[in-house]
Amino acid sequence: MTRNVHTDITGYTDSNWVGNALDRCSTTGYCMLVGGNLVSWKSIKQQVVTRSSAKAEYRTMASASCELIWGKNLLADLGFVSHTPMILFCDN
């Protein structure tokens, strides 16, 4: 952890389509950084079988967006208000 002047909230997402050959489920992965420091991450198998890689990526971005909003609200409750927009990066 490093001390930074900014409290920018950034997210990175990735998923692999049909990563498991047995049940054909994709894997979701994302992380959230505040001020350049990793504060949250998740990697989990998706509950449904998606028909395309785009839909698997969309599901991952939706999950990551919820996490980013939760993190921004938690920081606001703690008194660390970020006035810059959150950024979400995806590999597609």
PDB file of N, CA and C in Angstrom, residues 24 31 91:
ATOM      1  N   ARG A  24     -19.191 -26.072 -19.082  1.00  0.00           N
ATOM      2  CA  ARG A  24     -19.254 -24.985 -20.068  1.00  0.00           C
ATOM      3  C   ARG A  24     -19.490 -23.602 -19.448  1.00  0.00           C
ATOM      4  N   CYS A  31     -11.009  -6.661 -10.276  1.00  0.00           N
ATOM      5  CA  CYS A  31     -10.368  -6.073  -9.105  1.00  0.00           C
ATOM      6  C   CYS A  31     -10.691  -4.586  -9.050  1.00  0.00           C
ATOM      7  N   ASP A  91     -10.875  -6.014 -21.138  1.00  0.00           N
ATOM      8  CA  ASP A  91      -9.896  -6.408 -22.154  1.00  0.00           C
ATOM      9  C   ASP A  91     -10.473  -6.512 -23.552  1.00  0.00           C
TER      10      ASP A  91
END
